[in-house]
Coordinates of C-alpha atoms in Angstrom, one line a residue:
X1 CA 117.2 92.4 97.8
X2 CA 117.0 96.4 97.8
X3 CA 120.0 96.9 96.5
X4 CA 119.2 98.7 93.2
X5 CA 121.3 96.5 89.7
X6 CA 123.3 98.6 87.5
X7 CA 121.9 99.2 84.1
X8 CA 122.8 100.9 81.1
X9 CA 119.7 102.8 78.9
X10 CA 119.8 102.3 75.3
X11 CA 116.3 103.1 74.7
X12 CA 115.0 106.4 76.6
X13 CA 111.8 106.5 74.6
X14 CA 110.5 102.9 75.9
X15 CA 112.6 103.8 79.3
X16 CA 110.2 106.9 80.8
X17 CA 107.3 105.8 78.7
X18 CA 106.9 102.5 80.2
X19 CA 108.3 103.9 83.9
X20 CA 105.3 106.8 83.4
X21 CA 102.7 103.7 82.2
X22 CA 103.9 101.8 85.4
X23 CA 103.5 105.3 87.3
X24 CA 99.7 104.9 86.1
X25 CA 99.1 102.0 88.4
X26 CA 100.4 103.7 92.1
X27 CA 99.2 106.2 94.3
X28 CA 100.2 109.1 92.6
X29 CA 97.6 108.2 90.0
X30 CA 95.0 107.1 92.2
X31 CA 95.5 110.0 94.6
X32 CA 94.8 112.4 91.3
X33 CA 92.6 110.5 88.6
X34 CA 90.1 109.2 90.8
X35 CA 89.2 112.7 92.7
X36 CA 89.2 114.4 89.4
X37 CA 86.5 112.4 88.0
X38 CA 84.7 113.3 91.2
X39 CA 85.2 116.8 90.5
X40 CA 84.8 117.2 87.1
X41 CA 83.4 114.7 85.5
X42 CA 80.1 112.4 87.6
X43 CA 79.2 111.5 90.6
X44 CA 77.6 108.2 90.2
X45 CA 81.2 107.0 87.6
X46 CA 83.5 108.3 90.2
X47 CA 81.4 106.6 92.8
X48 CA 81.2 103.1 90.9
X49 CA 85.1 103.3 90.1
X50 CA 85.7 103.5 93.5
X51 CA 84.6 100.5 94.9
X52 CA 85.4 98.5 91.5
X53 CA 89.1 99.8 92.0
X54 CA 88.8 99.1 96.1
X55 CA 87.6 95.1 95.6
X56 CA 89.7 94.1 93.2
X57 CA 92.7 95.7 94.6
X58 CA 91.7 94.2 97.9
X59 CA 91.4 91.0 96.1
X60 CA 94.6 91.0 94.2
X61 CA 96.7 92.0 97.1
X62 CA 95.5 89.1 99.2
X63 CA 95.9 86.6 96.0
X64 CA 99.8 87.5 96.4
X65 CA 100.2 86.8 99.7
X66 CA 97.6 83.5 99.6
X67 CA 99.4 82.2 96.1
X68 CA 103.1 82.9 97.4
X69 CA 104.4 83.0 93.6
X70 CA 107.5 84.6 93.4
X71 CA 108.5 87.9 91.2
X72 CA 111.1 86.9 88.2
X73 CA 114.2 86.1 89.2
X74 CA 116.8 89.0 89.5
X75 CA 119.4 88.0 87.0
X76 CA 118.7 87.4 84.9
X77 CA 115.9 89.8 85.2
X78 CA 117.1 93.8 85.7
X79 CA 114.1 95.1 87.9
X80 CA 113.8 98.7 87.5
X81 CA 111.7 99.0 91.0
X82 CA 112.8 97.7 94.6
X83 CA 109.6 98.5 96.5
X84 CA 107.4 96.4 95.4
X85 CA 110.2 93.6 95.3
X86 CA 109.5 92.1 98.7
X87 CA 105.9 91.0 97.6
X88 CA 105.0 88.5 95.6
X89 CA 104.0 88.1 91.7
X90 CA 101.2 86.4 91.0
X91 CA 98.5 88.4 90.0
X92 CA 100.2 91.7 89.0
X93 CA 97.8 94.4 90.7
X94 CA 98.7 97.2 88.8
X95 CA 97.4 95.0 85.7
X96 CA 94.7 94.3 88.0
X97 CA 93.9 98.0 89.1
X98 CA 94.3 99.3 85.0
X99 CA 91.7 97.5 83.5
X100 CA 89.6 97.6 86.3
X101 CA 89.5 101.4 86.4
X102 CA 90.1 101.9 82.7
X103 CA 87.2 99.5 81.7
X104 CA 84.5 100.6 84.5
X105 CA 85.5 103.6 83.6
X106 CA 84.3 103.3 79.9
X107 CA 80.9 101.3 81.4
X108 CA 80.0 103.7 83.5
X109 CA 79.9 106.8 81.0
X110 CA 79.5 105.2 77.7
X111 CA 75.4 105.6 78.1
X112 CA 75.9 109.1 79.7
X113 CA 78.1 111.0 77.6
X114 CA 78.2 111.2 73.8
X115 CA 81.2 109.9 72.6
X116 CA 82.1 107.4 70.0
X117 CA 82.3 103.9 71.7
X118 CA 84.5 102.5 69.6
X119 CA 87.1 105.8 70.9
X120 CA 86.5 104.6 74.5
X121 CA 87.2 101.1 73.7
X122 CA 90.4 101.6 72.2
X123 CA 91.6 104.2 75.1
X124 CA 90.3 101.5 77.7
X125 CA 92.6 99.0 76.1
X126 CA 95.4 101.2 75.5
X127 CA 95.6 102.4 78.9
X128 CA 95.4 98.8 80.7
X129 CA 97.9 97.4 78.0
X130 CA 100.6 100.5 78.5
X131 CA 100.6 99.9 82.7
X132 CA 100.8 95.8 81.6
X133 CA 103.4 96.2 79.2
X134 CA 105.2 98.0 81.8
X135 CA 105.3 95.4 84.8
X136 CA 106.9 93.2 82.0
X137 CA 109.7 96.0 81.4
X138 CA 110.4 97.1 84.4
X139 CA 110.9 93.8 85.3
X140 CA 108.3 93.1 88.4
X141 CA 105.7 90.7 86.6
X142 CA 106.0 87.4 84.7
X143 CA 103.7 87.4 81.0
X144 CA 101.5 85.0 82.8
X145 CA 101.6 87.6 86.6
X146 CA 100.1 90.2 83.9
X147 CA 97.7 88.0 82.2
X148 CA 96.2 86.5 85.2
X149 CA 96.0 90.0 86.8
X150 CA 94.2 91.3 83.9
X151 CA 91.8 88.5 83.8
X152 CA 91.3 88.6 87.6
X153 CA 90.4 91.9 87.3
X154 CA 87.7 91.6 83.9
X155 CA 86.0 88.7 85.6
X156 CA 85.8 90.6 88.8
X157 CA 84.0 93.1 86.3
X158 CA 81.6 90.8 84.7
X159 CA 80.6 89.5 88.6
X160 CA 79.9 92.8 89.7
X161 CA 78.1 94.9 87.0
X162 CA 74.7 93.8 87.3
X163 CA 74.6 94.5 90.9
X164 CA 76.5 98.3 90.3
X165 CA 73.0 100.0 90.2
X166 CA 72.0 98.3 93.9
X167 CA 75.2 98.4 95.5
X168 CA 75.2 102.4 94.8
X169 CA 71.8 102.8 95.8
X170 CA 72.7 101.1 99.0
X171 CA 76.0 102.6 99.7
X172 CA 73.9 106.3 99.4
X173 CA 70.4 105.5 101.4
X174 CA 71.0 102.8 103.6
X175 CA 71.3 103.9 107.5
X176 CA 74.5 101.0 108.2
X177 CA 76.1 102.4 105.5
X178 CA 79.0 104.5 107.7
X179 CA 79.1 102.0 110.0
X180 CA 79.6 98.9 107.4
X181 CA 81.9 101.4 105.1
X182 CA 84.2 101.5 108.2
X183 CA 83.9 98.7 110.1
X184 CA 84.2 95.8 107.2
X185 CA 87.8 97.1 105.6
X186 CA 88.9 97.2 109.3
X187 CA 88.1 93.7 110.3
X188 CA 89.5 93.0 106.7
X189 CA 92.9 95.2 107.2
X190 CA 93.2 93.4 110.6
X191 CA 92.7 89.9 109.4
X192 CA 95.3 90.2 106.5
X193 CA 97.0 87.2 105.6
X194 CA 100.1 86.4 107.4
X195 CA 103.8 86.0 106.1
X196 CA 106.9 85.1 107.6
X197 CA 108.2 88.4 106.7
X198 CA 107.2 91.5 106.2
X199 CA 105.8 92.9 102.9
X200 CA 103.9 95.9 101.7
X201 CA 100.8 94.6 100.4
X202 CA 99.2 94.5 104.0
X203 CA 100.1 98.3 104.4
X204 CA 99.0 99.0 100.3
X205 CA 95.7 96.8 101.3
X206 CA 95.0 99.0 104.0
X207 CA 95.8 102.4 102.3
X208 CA 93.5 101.4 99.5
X209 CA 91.0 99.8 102.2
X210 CA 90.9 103.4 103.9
X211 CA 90.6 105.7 101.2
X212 CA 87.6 103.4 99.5
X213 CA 86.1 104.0 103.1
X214 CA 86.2 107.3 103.9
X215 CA 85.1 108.3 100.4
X216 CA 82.4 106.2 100.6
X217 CA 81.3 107.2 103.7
X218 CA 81.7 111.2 102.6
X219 CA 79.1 109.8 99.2
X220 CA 76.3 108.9 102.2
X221 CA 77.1 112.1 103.6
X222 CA 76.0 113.6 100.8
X223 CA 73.4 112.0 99.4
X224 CA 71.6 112.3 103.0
X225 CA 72.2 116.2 103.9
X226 CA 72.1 117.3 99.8
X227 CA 75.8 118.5 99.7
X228 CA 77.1 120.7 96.7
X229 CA 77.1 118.5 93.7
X230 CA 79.0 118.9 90.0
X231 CA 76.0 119.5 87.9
X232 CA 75.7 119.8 84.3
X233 CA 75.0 123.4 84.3
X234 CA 79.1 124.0 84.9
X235 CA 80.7 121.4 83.2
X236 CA 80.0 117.7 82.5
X237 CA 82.3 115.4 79.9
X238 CA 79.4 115.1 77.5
X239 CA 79.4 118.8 75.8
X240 CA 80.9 118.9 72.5
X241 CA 82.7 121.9 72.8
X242 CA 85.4 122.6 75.7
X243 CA 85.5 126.7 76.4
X244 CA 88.7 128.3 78.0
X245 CA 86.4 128.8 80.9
X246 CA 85.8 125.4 81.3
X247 CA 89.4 124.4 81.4
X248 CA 90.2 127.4 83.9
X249 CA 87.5 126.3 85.9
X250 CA 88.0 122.2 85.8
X251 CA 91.8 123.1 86.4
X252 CA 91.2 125.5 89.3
X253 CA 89.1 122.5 91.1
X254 CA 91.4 120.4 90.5
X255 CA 94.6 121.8 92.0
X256 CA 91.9 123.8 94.5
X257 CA 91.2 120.4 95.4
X258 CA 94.9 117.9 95.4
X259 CA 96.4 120.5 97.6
X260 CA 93.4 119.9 100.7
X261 CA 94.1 115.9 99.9
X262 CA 97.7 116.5 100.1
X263 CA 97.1 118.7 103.0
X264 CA 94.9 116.4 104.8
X265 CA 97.2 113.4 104.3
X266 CA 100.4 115.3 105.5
X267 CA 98.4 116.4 108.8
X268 CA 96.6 113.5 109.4
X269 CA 99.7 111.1 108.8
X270 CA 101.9 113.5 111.4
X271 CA 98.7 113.1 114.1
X272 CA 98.3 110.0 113.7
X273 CA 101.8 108.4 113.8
X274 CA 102.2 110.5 116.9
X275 CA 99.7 109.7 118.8
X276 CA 100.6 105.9 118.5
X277 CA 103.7 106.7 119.1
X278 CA 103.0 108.0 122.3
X279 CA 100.9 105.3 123.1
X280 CA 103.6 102.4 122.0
X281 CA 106.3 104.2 123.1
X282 CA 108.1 104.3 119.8
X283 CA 109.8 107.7 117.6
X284 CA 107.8 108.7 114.7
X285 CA 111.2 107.7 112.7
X286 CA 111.2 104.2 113.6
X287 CA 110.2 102.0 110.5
X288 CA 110.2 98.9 112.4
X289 CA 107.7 100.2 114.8
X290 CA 105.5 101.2 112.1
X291 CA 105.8 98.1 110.0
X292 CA 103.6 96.6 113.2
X293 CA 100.4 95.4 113.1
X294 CA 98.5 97.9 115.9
X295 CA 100.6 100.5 114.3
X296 CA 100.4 100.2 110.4
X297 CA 96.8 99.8 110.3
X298 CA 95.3 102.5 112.5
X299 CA 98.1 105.0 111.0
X300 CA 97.3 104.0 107.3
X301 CA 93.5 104.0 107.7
X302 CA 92.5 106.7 109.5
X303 CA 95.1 109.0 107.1
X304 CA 93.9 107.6 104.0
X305 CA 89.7 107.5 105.4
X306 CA 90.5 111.1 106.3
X307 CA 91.9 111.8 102.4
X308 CA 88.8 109.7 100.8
X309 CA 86.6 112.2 103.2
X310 CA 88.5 115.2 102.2
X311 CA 88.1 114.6 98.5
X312 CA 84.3 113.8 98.9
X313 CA 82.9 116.9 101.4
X314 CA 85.4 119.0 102.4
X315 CA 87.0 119.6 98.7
X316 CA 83.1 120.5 97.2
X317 CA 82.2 122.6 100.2
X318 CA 85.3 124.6 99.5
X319 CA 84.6 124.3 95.7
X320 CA 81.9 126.2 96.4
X321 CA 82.7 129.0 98.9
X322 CA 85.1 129.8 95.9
X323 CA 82.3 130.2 93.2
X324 CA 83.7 127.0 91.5
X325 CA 80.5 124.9 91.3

């Protein structure tokens, strides 16, 4: 285990396009997709994806540890990936976190925007089915991790979206909402299930836990003291015609804003880990140290509520000292 197998390619158009589709379910996507609809597209979609993509990663990654299934075997299995090796299978979250985000997305704007529903349905299941298809190649799911994760993640769906329209109202208007939006994924972080050894999905959990909070808490913000908002007078997804202004401007935001929520993580992640460092005595280095319980959750949840934040009020603030709202 971590010891990456040998392999030879023989097909390079199935090899990058299924590592880019299993690319579409980590970090780097969420960290980039997920602000970008804030930015550019609608509020109240970015805001419902959010917290759609937040419980049911939060539910899948404490399945895992609950279920204890274990990943294929490796052979005869050639896993392409050994992060993600230490946790268990069963349900896949990046199955999980595809449709979840690719078919809220679609909910969300398909009474807002003009666009042929049919269009959205097949991109939806396109998009879900690429990152699935891809846990199968690069070896890190079972047929029945993906199905199960997918499945999870649709019921999970159904549950919540009659209650989408209150839950947004509450997470913008009611007064506990900053204090619920922080103190709930804590207790939740802290209480993560147990295992004998040490895996990622608590720090993942956590990570995912902290940016769903501090962007939540940066939507009350908001809503409460009237903060710059993306209106249709710029740019919205709806108009039929795209202008090279519109892509100069929707690109400028967009890179405007990743570099702050880069920024901000870089920062907050070097304060952070040393200021518990000098508290527990450890060097920012050490990986054992920070695999710890009073470390890894503290130094993953404050960065990541400080990047959630940052894309939410700081990014549109600075949107619009620059003249791009």
């Amino acid at each position: 285990q971590g010891c990456a197998q040998k392999y030879i390619v023989k097909n390079y158009f199935y090899y990058y396009l299924f590592k880019f589709s299993a690319a579409l379910g980590e970090e780097i996507f969420y960290i980039t997709f997920l602000p970008f609809t804030y930015w550019n597209i609608d509020h109240s979609v970015s805001r419902r994806m959010i917290i759609i993509w937040s419980i049911v990663m939060y539910i899948g990654q404490v399945s895992k540890d609950l279920l204890k299934w274990p990943r294929p075997l490796s052979p005869p299995v050639v896993k392409l990936e050994m992060r993600t090796d230490a946790e268990y299978g069963m349900p896949s979250t990046h199955a999980m976190a595809a449709t979840a985000i690719s078919f809220s997305f679609l909910i969300a704007t398909m009474n807002q925007y003009q666009y042929p529903f049919e269009l959205g349905l097949v991109a939806a299941f396109v998009f879900s089915t690429l990152v699935c298809l891809s846990r199968l190649y690069t070896g890190m799911h079972t047929v029945l991790d993906v199905i199960g994760g997918a499945l999870i993640s649709a019921a999970l769906l159904m549950l919540l979206y009659p209650a989408w329209d209150m839950i947004d109202h509450l997470l913008l208007t009611s007064p506990f909402c900053p204090l619920l939006s922080i103190v709930v994924p804590l207790v939740l972080c802290y209480n993560y299930p147990k295992l004998d050894y040490y895996s990622p999905t608590r720090g993942d959990t956590t990570t995912i836990l902290g940016a769903g909070a501090g962007a939540t808490v940066g939507f009350w913000l908001n809503n409460q003291y009237a903060m710059p908002a993306y209106t249709s007078e710029n740019f919205q997804l709806g108009f039929p015609l795209i202008t090279s202004k519109i892509v100069v401007v929707v690109l400028t935001r967009f890179f405007v804003g990743i570099f702050v929520v880069l920024l901000t993580r870089r920062f907050m992640k070097s304060v952070v880990l040393g200021a518990l460092g000098y508290r527990y005595k450890f060097p920012i280095g050490d990986l054992e140290a920070r695999r710890r319980l009073e470390v890894e959750v503290p130094y993953k949840f404050i960065t990541y509520s400080s990047v959630g934040f940052s894309a939410t009020v700081i990014v549109p603030l600075l949107h619009k000292l620059l003249g791009l709202m």
